[in-house]
PDB file of C-alpha atoms in Angstrom:
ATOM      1  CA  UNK B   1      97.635-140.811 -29.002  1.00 66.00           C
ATOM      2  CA  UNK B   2      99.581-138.184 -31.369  1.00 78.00           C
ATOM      3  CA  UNK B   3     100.543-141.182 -33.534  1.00 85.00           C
ATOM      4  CA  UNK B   4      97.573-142.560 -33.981  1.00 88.00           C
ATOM      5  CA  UNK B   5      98.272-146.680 -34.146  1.00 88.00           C
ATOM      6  CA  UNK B   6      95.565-148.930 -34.608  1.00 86.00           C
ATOM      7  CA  UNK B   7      97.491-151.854 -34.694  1.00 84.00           C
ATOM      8  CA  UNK B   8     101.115-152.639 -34.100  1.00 85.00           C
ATOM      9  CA  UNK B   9     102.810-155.239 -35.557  1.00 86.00           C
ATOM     10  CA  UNK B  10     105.816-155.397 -33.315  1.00 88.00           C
ATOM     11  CA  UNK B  11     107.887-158.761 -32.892  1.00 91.00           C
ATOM     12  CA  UNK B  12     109.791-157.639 -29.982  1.00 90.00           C
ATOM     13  CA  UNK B  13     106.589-157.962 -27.636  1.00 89.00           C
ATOM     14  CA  UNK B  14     105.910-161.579 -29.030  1.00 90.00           C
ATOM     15  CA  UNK B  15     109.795-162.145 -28.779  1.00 92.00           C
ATOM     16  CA  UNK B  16     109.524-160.968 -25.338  1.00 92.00           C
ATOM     17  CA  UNK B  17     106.388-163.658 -24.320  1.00 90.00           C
ATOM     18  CA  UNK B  18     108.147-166.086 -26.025  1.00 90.00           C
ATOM     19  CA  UNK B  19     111.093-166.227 -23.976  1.00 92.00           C
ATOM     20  CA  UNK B  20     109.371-165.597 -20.920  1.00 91.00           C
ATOM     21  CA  UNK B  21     107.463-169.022 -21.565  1.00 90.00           C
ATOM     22  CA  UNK B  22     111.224-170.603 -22.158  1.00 87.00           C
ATOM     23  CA  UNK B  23     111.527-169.412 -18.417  1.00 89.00           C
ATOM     24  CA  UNK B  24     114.565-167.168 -19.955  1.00 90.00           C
ATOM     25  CA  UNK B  25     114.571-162.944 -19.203  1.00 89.00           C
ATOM     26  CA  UNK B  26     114.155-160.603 -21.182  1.00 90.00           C
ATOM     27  CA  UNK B  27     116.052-158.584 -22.436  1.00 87.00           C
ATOM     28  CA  UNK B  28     118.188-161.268 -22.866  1.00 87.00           C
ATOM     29  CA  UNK B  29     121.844-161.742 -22.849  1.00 87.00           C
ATOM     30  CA  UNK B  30     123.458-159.798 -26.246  1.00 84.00           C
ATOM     31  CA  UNK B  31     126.160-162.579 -26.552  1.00 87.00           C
ATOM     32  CA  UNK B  32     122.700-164.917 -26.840  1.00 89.00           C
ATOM     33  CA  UNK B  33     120.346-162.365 -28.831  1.00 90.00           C
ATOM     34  CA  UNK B  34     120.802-163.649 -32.351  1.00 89.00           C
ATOM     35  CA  UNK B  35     120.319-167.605 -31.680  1.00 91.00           C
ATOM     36  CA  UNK B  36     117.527-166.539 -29.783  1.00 92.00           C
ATOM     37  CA  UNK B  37     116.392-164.050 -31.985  1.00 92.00           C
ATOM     38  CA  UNK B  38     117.032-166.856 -35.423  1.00 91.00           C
ATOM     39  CA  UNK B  39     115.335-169.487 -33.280  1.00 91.00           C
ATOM     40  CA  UNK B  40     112.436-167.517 -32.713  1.00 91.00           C
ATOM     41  CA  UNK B  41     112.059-166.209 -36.166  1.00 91.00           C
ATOM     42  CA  UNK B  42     112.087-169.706 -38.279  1.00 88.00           C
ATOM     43  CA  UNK B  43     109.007-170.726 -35.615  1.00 85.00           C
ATOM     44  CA  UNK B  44     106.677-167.940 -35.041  1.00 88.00           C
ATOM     45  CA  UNK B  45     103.965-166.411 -37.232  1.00 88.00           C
ATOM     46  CA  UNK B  46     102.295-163.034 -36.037  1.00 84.00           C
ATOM     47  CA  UNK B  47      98.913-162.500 -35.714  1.00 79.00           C
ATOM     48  CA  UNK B  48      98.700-160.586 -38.988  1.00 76.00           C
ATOM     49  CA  UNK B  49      99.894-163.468 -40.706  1.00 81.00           C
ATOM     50  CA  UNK B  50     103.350-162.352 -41.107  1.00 83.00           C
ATOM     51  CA  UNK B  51     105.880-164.906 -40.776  1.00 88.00           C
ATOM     52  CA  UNK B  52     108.501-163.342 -38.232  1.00 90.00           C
ATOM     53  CA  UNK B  53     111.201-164.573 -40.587  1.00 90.00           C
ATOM     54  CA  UNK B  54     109.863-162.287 -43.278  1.00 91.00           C
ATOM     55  CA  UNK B  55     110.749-159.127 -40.952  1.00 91.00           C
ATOM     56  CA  UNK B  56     114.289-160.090 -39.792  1.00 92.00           C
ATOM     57  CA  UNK B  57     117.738-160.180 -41.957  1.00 93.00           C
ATOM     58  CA  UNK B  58     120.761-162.427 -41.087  1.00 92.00           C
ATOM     59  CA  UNK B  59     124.284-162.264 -41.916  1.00 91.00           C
ATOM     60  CA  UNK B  60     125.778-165.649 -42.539  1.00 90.00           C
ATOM     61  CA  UNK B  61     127.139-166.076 -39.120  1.00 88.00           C
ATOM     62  CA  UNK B  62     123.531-166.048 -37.907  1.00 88.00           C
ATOM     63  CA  UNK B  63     123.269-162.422 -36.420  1.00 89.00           C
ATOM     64  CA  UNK B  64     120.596-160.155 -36.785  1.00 89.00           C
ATOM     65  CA  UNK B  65     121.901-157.220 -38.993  1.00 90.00           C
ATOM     66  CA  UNK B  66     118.343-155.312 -39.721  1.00 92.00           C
ATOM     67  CA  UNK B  67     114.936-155.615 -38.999  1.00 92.00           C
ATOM     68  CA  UNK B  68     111.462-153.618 -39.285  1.00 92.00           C
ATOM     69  CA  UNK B  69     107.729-152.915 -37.490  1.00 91.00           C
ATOM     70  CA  UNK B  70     105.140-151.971 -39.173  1.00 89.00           C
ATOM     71  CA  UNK B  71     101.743-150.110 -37.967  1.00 89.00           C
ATOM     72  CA  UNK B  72      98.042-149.724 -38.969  1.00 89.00           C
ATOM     73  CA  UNK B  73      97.286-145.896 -37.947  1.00 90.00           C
ATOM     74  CA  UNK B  74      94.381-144.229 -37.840  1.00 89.00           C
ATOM     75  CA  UNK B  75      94.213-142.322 -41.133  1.00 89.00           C
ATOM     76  CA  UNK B  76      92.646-142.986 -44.599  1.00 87.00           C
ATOM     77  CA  UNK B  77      95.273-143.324 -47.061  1.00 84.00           C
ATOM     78  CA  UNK B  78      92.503-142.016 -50.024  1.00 77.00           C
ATOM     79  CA  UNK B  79      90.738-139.328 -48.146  1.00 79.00           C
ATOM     80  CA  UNK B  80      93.151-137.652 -45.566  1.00 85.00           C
ATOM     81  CA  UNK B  81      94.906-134.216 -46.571  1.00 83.00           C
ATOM     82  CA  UNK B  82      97.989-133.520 -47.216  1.00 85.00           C
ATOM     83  CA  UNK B  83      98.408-130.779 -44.700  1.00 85.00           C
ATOM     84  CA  UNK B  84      97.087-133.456 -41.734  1.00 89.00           C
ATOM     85  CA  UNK B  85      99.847-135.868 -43.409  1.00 91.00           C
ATOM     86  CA  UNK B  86     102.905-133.538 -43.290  1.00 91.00           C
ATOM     87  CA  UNK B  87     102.836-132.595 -39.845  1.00 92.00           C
ATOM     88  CA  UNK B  88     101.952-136.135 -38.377  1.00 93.00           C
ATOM     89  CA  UNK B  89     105.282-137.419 -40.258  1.00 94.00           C
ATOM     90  CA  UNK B  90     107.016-134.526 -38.459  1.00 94.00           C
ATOM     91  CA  UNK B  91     105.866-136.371 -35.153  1.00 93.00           C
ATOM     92  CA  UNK B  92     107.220-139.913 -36.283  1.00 94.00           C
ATOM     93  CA  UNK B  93     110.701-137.762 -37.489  1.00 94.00           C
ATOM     94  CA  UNK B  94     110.934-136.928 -34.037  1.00 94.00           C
ATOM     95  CA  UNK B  95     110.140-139.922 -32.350  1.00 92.00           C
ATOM     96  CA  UNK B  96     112.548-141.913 -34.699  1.00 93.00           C
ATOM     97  CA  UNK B  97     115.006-138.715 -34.171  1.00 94.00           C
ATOM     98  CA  UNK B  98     115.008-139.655 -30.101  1.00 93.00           C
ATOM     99  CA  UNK B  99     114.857-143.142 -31.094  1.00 91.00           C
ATOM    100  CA  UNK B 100     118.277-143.007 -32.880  1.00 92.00           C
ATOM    101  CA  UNK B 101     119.687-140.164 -30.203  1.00 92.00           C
ATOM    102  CA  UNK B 102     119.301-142.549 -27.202  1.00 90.00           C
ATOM    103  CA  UNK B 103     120.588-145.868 -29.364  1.00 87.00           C
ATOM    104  CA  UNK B 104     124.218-147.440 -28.361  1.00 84.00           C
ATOM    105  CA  UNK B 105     126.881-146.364 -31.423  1.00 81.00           C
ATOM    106  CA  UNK B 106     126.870-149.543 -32.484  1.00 79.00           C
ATOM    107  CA  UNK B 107     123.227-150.158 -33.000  1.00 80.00           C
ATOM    108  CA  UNK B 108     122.689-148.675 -36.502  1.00 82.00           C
ATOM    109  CA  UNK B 109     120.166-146.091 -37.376  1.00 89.00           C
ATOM    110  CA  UNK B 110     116.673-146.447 -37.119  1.00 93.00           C
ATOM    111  CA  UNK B 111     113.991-144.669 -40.247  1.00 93.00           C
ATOM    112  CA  UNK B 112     110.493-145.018 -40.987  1.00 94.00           C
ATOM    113  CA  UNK B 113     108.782-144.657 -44.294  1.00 93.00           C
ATOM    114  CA  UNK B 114     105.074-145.160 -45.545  1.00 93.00           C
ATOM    115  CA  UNK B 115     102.774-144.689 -48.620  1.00 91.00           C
ATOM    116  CA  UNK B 116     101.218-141.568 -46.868  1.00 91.00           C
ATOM    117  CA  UNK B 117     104.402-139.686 -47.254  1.00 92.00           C
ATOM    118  CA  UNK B 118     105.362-140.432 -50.834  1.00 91.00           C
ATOM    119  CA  UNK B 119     101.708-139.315 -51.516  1.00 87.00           C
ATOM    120  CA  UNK B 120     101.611-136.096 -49.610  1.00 88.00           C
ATOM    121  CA  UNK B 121     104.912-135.258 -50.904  1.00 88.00           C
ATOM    122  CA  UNK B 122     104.142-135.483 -54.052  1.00 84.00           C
ATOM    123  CA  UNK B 123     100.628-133.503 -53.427  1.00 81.00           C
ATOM    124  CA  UNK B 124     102.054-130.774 -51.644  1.00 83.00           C
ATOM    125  CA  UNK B 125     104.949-130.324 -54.563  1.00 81.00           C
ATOM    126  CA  UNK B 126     102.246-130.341 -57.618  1.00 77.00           C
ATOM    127  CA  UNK B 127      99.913-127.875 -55.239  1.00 76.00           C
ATOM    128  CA  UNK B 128     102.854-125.770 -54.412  1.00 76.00           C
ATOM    129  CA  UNK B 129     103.532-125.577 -58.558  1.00 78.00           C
ATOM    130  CA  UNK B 130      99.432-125.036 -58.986  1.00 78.00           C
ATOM    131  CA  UNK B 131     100.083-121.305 -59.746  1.00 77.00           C
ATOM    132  CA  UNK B 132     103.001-121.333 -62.514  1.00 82.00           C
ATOM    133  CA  UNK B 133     102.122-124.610 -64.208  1.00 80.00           C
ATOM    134  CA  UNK B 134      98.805-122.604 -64.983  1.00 80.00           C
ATOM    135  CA  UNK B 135     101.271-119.868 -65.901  1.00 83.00           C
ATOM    136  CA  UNK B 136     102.925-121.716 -68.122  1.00 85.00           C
ATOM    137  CA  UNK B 137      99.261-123.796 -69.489  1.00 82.00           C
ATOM    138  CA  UNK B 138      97.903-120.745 -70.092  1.00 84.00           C
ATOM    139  CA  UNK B 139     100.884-119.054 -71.714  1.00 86.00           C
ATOM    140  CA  UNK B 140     101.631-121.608 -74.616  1.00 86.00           C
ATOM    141  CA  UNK B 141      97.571-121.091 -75.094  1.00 83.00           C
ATOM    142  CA  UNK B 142      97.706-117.585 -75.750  1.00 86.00           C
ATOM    143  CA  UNK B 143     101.010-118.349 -77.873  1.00 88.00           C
ATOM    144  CA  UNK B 144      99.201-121.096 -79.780  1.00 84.00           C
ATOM    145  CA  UNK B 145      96.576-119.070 -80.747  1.00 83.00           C
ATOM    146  CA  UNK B 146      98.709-115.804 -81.747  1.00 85.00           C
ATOM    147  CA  UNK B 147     100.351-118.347 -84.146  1.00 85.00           C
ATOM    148  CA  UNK B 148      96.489-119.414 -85.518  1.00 81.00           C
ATOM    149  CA  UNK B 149      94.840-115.772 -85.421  1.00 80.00           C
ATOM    150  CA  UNK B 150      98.202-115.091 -87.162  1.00 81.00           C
ATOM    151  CA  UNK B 151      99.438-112.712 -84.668  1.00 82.00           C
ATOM    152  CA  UNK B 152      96.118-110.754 -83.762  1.00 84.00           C
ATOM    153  CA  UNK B 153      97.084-109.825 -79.820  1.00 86.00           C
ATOM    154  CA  UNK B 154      93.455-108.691 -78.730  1.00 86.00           C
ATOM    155  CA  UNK B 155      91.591-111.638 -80.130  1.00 85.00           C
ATOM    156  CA  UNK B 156      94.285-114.228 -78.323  1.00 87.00           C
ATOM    157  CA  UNK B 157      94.069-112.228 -75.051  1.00 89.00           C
ATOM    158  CA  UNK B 158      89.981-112.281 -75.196  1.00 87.00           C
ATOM    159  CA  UNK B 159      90.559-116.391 -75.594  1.00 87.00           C
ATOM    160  CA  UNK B 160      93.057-116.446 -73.025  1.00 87.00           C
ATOM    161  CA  UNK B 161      90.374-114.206 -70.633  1.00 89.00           C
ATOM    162  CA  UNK B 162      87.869-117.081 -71.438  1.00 88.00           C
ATOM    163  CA  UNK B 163      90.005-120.584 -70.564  1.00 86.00           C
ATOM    164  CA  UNK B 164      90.891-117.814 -67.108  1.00 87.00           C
ATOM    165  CA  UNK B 165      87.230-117.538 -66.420  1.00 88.00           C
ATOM    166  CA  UNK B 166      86.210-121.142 -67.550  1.00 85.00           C
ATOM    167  CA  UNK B 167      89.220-121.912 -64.788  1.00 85.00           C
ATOM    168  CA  UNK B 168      88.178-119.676 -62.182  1.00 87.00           C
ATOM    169  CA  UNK B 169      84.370-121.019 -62.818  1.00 89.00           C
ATOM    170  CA  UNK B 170      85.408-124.707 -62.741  1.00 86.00           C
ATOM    171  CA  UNK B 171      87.779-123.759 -58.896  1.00 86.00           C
ATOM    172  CA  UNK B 172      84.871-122.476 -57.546  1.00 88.00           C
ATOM    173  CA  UNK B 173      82.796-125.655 -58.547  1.00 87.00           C
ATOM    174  CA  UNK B 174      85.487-128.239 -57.218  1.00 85.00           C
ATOM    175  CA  UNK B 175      85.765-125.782 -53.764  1.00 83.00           C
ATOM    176  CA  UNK B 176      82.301-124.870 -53.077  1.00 87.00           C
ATOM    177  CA  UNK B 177      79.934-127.071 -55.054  1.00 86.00           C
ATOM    178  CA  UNK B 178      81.677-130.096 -54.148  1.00 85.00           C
ATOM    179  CA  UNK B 179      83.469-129.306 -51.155  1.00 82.00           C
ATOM    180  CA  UNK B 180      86.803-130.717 -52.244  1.00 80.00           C
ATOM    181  CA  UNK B 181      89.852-129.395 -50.984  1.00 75.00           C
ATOM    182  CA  UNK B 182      92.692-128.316 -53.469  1.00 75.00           C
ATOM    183  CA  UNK B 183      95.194-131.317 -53.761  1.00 76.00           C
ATOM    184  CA  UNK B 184      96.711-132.906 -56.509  1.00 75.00           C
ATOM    185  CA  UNK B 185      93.815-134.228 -58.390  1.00 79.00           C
ATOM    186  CA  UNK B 186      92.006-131.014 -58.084  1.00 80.00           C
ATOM    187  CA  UNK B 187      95.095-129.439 -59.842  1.00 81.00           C
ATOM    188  CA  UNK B 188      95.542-131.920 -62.573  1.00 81.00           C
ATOM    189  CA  UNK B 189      91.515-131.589 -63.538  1.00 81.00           C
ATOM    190  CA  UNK B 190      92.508-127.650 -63.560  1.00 82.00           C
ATOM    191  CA  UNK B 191      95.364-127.794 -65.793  1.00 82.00           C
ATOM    192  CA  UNK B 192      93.525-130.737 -68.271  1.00 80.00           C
ATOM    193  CA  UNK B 193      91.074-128.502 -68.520  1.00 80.00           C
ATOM    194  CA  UNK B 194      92.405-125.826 -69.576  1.00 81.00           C
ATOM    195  CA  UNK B 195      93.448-127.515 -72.952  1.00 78.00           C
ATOM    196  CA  UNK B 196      89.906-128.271 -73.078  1.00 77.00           C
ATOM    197  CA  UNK B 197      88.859-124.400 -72.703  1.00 80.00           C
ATOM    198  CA  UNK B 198      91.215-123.425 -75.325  1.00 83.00           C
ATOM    199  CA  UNK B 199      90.399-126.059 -77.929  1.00 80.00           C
ATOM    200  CA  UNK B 200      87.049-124.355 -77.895  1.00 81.00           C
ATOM    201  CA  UNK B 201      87.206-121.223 -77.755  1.00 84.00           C
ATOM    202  CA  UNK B 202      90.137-121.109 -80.351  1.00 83.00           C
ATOM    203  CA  UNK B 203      88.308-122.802 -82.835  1.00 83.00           C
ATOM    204  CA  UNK B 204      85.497-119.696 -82.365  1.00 86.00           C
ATOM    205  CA  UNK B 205      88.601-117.210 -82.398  1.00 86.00           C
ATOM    206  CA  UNK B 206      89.761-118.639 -85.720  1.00 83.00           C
ATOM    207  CA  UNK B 207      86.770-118.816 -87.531  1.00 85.00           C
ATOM    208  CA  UNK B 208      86.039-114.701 -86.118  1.00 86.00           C
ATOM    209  CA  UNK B 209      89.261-113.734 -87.844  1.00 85.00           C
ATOM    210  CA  UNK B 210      88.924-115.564 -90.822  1.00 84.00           C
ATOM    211  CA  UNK B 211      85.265-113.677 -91.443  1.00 83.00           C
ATOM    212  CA  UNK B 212      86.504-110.390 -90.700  1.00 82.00           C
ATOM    213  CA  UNK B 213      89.339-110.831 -93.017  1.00 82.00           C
ATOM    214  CA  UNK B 214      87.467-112.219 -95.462  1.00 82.00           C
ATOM    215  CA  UNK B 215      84.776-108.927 -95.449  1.00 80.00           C
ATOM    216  CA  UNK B 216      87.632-106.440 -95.374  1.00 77.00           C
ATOM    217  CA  UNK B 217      87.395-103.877 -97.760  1.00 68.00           C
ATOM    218  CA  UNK B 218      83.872-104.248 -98.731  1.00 69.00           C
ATOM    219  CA  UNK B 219      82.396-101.396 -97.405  1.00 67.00           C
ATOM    220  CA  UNK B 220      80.977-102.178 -94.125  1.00 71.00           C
ATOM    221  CA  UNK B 221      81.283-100.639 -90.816  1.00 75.00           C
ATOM    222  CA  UNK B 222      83.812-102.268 -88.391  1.00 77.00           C
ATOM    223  CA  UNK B 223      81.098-102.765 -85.951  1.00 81.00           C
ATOM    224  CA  UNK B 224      78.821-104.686 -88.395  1.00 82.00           C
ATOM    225  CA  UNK B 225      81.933-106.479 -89.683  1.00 82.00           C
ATOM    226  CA  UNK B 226      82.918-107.615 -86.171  1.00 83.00           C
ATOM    227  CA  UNK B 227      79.072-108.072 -85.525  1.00 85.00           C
ATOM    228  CA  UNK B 228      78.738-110.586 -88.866  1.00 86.00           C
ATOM    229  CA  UNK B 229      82.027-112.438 -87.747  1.00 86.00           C
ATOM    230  CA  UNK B 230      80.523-113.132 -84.297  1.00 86.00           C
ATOM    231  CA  UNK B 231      77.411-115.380 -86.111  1.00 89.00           C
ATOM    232  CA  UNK B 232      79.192-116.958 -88.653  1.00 88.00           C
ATOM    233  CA  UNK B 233      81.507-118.069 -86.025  1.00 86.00           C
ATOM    234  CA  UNK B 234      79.034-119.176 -83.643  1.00 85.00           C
ATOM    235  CA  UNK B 235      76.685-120.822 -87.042  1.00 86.00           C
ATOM    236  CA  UNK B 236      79.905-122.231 -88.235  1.00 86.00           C
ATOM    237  CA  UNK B 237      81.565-123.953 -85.084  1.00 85.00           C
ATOM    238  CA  UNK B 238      77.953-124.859 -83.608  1.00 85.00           C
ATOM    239  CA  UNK B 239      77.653-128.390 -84.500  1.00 87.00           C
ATOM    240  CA  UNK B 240      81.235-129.125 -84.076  1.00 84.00           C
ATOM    241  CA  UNK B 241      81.539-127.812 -80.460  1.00 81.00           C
ATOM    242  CA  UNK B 242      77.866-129.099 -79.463  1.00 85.00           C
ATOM    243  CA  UNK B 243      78.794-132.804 -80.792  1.00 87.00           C
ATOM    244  CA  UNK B 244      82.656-132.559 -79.133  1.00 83.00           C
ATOM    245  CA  UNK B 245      81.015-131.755 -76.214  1.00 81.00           C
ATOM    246  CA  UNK B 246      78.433-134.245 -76.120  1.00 87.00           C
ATOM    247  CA  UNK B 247      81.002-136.889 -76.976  1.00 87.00           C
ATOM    248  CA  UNK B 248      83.185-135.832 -74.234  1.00 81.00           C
ATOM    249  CA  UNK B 249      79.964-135.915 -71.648  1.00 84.00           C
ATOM    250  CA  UNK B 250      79.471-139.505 -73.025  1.00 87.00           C
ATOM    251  CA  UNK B 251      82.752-140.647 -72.126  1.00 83.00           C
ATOM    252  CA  UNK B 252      83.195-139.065 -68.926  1.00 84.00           C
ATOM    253  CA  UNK B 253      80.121-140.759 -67.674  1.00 86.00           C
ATOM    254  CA  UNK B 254      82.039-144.302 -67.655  1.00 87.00           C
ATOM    255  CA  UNK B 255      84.206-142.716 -65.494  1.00 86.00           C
ATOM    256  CA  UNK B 256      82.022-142.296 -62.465  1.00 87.00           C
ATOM    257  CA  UNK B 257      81.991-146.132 -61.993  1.00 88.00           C
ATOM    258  CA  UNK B 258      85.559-146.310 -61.533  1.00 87.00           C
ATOM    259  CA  UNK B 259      87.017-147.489 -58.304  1.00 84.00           C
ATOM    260  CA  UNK B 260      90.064-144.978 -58.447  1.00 81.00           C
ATOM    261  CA  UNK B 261      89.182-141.789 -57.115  1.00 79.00           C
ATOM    262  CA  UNK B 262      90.871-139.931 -59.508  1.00 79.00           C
ATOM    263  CA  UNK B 263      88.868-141.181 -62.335  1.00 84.00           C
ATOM    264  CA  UNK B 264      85.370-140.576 -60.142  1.00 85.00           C
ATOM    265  CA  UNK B 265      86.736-136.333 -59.879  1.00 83.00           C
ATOM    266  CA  UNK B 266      88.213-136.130 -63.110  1.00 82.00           C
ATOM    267  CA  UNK B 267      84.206-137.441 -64.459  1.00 84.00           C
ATOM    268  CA  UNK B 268      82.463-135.066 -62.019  1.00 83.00           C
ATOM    269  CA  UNK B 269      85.168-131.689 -63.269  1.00 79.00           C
ATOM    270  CA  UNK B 270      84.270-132.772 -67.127  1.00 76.00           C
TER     271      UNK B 270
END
């Protein structure tokens, strides 16, 4: 039950009918196994489809140097976590583990491998990296816009404060809104949009400074000054953010009749 096969595609158990219907035992003699084994394999088909042949390797002497199984489990290759994956691979490590333990010397080593584990691998490594690739995201933003505020520290930390609370806002929609758990999607619609968060509120940031130092010196109060800068950067960047955010609406929507679910998220985060 703890490894969850649906359907085994094992030629031993066919092998194993077969020769029983030759009127021959099983297991049979190891001096015998290969022409058996060859004989056997250029004849039968599974009931996948499979031809046996197709699972089998032969040296040119005619023995059987390799072979492999495979199973259908019980687990959605799209939907299923990768902290369910991990610890069911630990169960098929052990079971290959006392697989290989028990083998004669001379029998090779036995190892399994499958889709599921590349994929929650790879999730659990870009997860596990969720908190400094933001780090580092969010650093070369705040860099980026010291170098166009042209070094002005507080203005670049209030835009780096905004793409942090545009972040936070946008976790809290993928976790609680929509019920997704953090993987490696999740983490990649983070981090894209955080370029998104800065384009925006860099372009405000820029056109603030540029106001205030263009008003320096003519008399008015800093708080009026910083007051003025706020609307003409708001007037000025209105139309521009409004209509690059209405374009990128537009395009996400094309998304949502994708197939990949990656696509379907990344639409839904935008």
């Amino acid at each position: 039950d703890e490894m969850f096969i649906s359907l085994p595609s094992c030629w031993i158990v066919d092998f194993r009918s077969w020769l029983k219907q030759q009127g021959m035992l099983f297991p049979t003699r190891a001096i015998g196994f290969s022409a058996l084994a060859k004989t056997f394999a250029e004849k039968y088909v599974m009931e996948s489809g499979t031809y046996v042949a197709d699972m089998m390797w032969f040296d040119d002497a005619g023995r059987v140097r390799a072979t492999f199984f495979e199973f259908s489990i019980r687990m959605s290759y799209a939907s299923t976590p990768s902290r369910v994956i991990l610890p069911y691979m630990q169960v098929w490590n052990k079971y290959i583990g006392d697989i290989n333990a028990n083998a004669p010397p001379d029998a090779g080593a036995a190892w399994h491998s499958s889709a599921l584990w590349i994929r929650a691998e790879a999730e659990s490594a870009i997860v596990g990296s969720t908190v400094s690739t933001l780090l580092v995201s969010i650093g070369c933003g705040f860099v980026g816009t010291l170098l166009f505020t042209h070094g002005e520290l507080l203005l670049s930390l209030f835009v780096v404060l905004s793409v942090l609370g545009v972040t936070a806002c946008l976790a809290w929609f993928m976790s609680v809104c929509m019920g997704w758990a953090i993987g490696a999607i999740e983490v990649i619609g983070l981090i894209v949009f955080i370029g998104y968060s800065v384009d925006y509120s860099l372009h405000i940031a820029h056109k603030f400074r540029e106001h205030v130092q263009l008003t320096k010196g003519d008399g008015a109060d800093s708080s009026s000054r910083r007051r003025e800068a706020v609307k003409f950067a708001v007037e000025s960047m209105f139309n521009a953010v409004v209509g690059s955010a209405l374009t990128t609406l537009g395009s996400s929507l094309f998304l949502f009749f994708c197939t990949l679910q990656i696509f379907v998220k990344l639409a839904a985060i935008l």
